[in-house]
């Protein structure tokens, strides 16, 4: 499924900037290398759309988009055309915050103008066969509680627009301007699995035993790296 997303993003790039070579390798070390780089930087969870009918799993691919050309002006023109076109795609997510310096160091290149492009990938699962019911149906209500919390950065500064997910329940919500998030209803007394927080290129996993067992606020501190 990832290779399908690769081809989709490559075709999109070729439709925006014609005659520009596309590479999925790491950014070129040589100055003036022409073309568009689509380096797959990371994978992450993505919530399923509400209208999804069939059982499915979903991922979010994060590409580091870089450009090169015979001159800096040419590279900048390619990058500008792509970033504006990406913002017009309904299911593309553009992240303009610069990658941490550690990313460029790991790739062995100098920092350069770039953006991160997040693209969802959905894989449908075959619907399980349902056996016939031969016994009377017994319905047991499962109590539910709300799960609230805040995502804070260094100095307890609230982090807005962080993505907070419960992958085991296919739930994902963003934080508000005060860093608060709210899951209206999660099963009470049932293991929720890990909680994942994604913000500004950083990901933090909160283990199940660290989640509150009763209704209450969860405070999550995310150590963001300086760009």
Coordinates of C-alpha atoms in Angstrom, one line a residue:
X1 CA 0.0 0.0 0.0
X2 CA 2.9 2.4 0.7
X3 CA 4.1 1.9 -2.9
X4 CA 0.6 3.0 -4.1
X5 CA 0.9 6.2 -2.1
X6 CA 4.4 6.7 -3.5
X7 CA 3.1 6.6 -7.1
X8 CA 0.2 8.8 -6.2
X9 CA 2.4 11.5 -4.8
X10 CA 4.9 11.2 -7.6
X11 CA 2.0 11.6 -10.2
X12 CA 0.8 14.6 -8.3
X13 CA 4.2 16.2 -8.3
X14 CA 4.6 15.6 -12.0
X15 CA 1.2 17.2 -12.6
X16 CA 2.3 20.3 -10.7
X17 CA 5.8 20.8 -12.0
X18 CA 6.4 19.1 -15.3
X19 CA 9.8 17.8 -16.5
X20 CA 11.2 17.8 -13.0
X21 CA 12.9 14.5 -12.0
X22 CA 11.3 12.9 -8.8
X23 CA 13.4 10.9 -6.3
X24 CA 12.4 9.0 -3.2
X25 CA 16.0 8.9 -1.9
X26 CA 17.4 11.2 0.8
X27 CA 18.1 14.9 -0.2
X28 CA 21.0 15.2 -2.6
X29 CA 24.3 16.2 -1.1
X30 CA 25.5 17.9 -4.3
X31 CA 24.5 21.5 -4.8
X32 CA 22.4 22.2 -7.8
X33 CA 20.9 18.7 -8.1
X34 CA 17.8 19.3 -10.1
X35 CA 14.4 17.8 -9.3
X36 CA 12.0 17.1 -6.5
X37 CA 12.9 14.9 -3.5
X38 CA 10.1 12.9 -1.7
X39 CA 12.0 11.3 1.2
X40 CA 9.7 9.1 3.4
X41 CA 10.6 10.4 6.8
X42 CA 8.2 8.6 9.1
X43 CA 4.9 6.7 9.5
X44 CA 2.2 7.5 11.9
X45 CA -1.4 6.8 12.9
X46 CA -4.3 8.5 11.1
X47 CA -8.0 8.4 12.1
X48 CA -10.5 6.8 9.7
X49 CA -13.0 9.1 8.1
X50 CA -16.5 9.0 9.6
X51 CA -18.1 7.7 6.4
X52 CA -15.8 4.7 6.3
X53 CA -18.1 1.7 6.0
X54 CA -15.9 -1.3 5.5
X55 CA -13.3 -2.4 8.1
X56 CA -10.0 -0.8 7.4
X57 CA -6.7 0.3 8.8
X58 CA -5.1 3.7 8.1
X59 CA -1.6 5.2 8.2
X60 CA -0.2 8.6 7.6
X61 CA 3.0 8.8 5.6
X62 CA 5.2 11.8 6.1
X63 CA 7.4 12.9 3.1
X64 CA 10.2 15.4 3.4
X65 CA 9.7 17.5 0.2
X66 CA 12.9 19.2 -1.1
X67 CA 13.7 20.8 -4.4
X68 CA 16.8 21.5 -6.4
X69 CA 17.7 23.3 -9.7
X70 CA 20.4 24.9 -11.7
X71 CA 19.9 28.0 -9.5
X72 CA 18.4 28.7 -6.1
X73 CA 15.7 30.7 -7.8
X74 CA 14.6 27.6 -9.8
X75 CA 14.6 25.4 -6.7
X76 CA 12.5 28.0 -4.8
X77 CA 10.0 28.2 -7.7
X78 CA 9.5 24.5 -7.6
X79 CA 9.1 24.4 -3.9
X80 CA 6.6 27.3 -4.0
X81 CA 4.5 25.7 -6.7
X82 CA 4.4 22.4 -4.7
X83 CA 3.5 23.8 -1.3
X84 CA 0.7 25.9 -2.6
X85 CA -0.7 23.0 -4.7
X86 CA -0.5 20.6 -1.7
X87 CA -2.6 23.0 0.4
X88 CA -5.4 22.6 -2.3
X89 CA -5.5 18.8 -1.8
X90 CA -8.3 17.8 0.5
X91 CA -6.5 14.9 2.1
X92 CA -3.0 16.2 2.1
X93 CA -1.6 17.8 5.3
X94 CA 1.2 20.4 4.9
X95 CA 3.6 21.0 7.8
X96 CA 5.7 24.1 7.4
X97 CA 7.7 24.0 10.6
X98 CA 11.4 23.3 9.7
X99 CA 12.7 19.8 10.6
X100 CA 15.0 19.7 13.6
X101 CA 18.7 20.2 12.9
X102 CA 19.3 16.6 14.0
X103 CA 17.3 15.4 10.9
X104 CA 19.5 17.2 8.5
X105 CA 22.6 16.0 10.3
X106 CA 21.4 12.4 10.1
X107 CA 20.8 12.8 6.4
X108 CA 24.3 14.3 5.9
X109 CA 23.1 17.6 4.3
X110 CA 22.9 21.2 5.2
X111 CA 19.5 22.6 6.2
X112 CA 17.5 23.8 3.2
X113 CA 14.1 25.1 2.4
X114 CA 11.6 22.2 2.6
X115 CA 8.2 21.2 3.9
X116 CA 6.7 18.0 5.3
X117 CA 3.8 16.4 3.4
X118 CA 1.5 14.0 5.3
X119 CA -0.6 11.7 3.1
X120 CA -3.1 9.1 4.4
X121 CA -3.0 5.5 3.3
X122 CA -6.0 3.2 3.8
X123 CA -6.0 -0.6 3.6
X124 CA -9.4 -2.3 3.6
X125 CA -9.7 -5.5 5.6
X126 CA -12.0 -8.3 4.5
X127 CA -15.2 -8.3 6.5
X128 CA -15.3 -11.3 8.8
X129 CA -18.0 -13.9 8.3
X130 CA -20.7 -13.6 10.9
X131 CA -22.1 -16.9 12.3
X132 CA -25.8 -17.4 12.8
X133 CA -27.1 -16.6 16.2
X134 CA -28.6 -19.7 17.8
X135 CA -28.9 -18.4 21.4
X136 CA -30.9 -15.6 22.8
X137 CA -29.1 -12.3 22.5
X138 CA -27.8 -10.8 25.8
X139 CA -26.9 -7.2 25.8
X140 CA -24.6 -5.9 28.6
X141 CA -24.0 -2.1 28.8
X142 CA -20.4 -1.0 29.1
X143 CA -19.9 2.1 31.2
X144 CA -18.1 4.9 29.5
X145 CA -16.1 7.9 30.8
X146 CA -14.5 11.0 29.3
X147 CA -10.8 11.3 28.9
X148 CA -9.4 14.8 29.2
X149 CA -5.9 16.2 29.3
X150 CA -3.5 18.9 28.3
X151 CA -0.3 18.8 26.2
X152 CA 2.4 21.1 27.4
X153 CA 5.8 21.9 26.1
X154 CA 9.0 23.3 27.8
X155 CA 8.1 25.7 30.5
X156 CA 4.5 24.3 30.6
X157 CA 3.6 26.2 27.5
X158 CA 0.4 24.8 26.0
X159 CA 0.9 23.1 22.6
X160 CA -2.0 23.8 20.2
X161 CA -3.0 21.6 17.3
X162 CA -1.1 18.6 18.6
X163 CA -2.7 15.3 17.5
X164 CA -3.7 13.0 20.4
X165 CA -4.6 9.4 19.3
X166 CA -5.8 6.2 20.9
X167 CA -4.9 3.8 18.1
X168 CA -6.6 0.8 19.7
X169 CA -10.0 2.7 19.5
X170 CA -9.3 4.5 16.2
X171 CA -9.8 7.8 17.9
X172 CA -7.8 11.0 17.3
X173 CA -8.5 14.6 18.4
X174 CA -6.5 17.8 18.1
X175 CA -5.6 20.0 21.1
X176 CA -7.1 23.5 21.4
X177 CA -5.3 26.8 21.9
X178 CA -4.7 25.9 25.6
X179 CA -3.3 22.5 24.8
X180 CA -6.4 20.7 26.0
X181 CA -7.9 17.6 24.4
X182 CA -11.1 15.7 25.1
X183 CA -12.3 12.2 24.2
X184 CA -16.0 12.3 25.0
X185 CA -16.4 8.6 25.6
X186 CA -14.0 5.8 26.2
X187 CA -14.7 2.4 27.9
X188 CA -14.4 2.5 31.6
X189 CA -12.4 -0.1 33.4
X190 CA -11.0 -1.4 30.0
X191 CA -7.4 -1.1 28.9
X192 CA -7.2 1.6 26.3
X193 CA -3.8 0.7 24.9
X194 CA -1.1 3.4 24.4
X195 CA -1.9 7.0 23.8
X196 CA 0.2 8.8 21.1
X197 CA 0.9 12.6 20.9
X198 CA 2.2 14.1 17.7
X199 CA 3.3 17.7 17.5
X200 CA 5.9 19.6 15.4
X201 CA 7.5 16.5 14.1
X202 CA 7.8 14.9 17.6
X203 CA 6.0 11.8 18.8
X204 CA 5.4 10.7 22.4
X205 CA 3.8 7.4 23.4
X206 CA 2.1 7.2 26.8
X207 CA 2.0 3.7 28.2
X208 CA -1.4 2.2 29.2
X209 CA -0.5 2.0 32.8
X210 CA 0.1 5.8 32.8
X211 CA -3.4 6.6 31.7
X212 CA -6.0 7.5 34.4
X213 CA -8.3 4.6 35.4
X214 CA -11.0 7.1 36.4
X215 CA -12.4 10.3 34.9
X216 CA -9.8 13.0 35.3
X217 CA -7.3 15.2 33.5
X218 CA -4.1 13.8 32.1
X219 CA -1.1 16.2 31.8
X220 CA 1.4 15.3 29.1
X221 CA 4.7 17.1 28.8
X222 CA 6.3 16.9 25.4
X223 CA 10.0 17.8 25.1
X224 CA 10.2 19.7 21.8
X225 CA 13.5 20.0 20.1
X226 CA 14.7 23.4 18.9
X227 CA 14.8 23.7 15.2

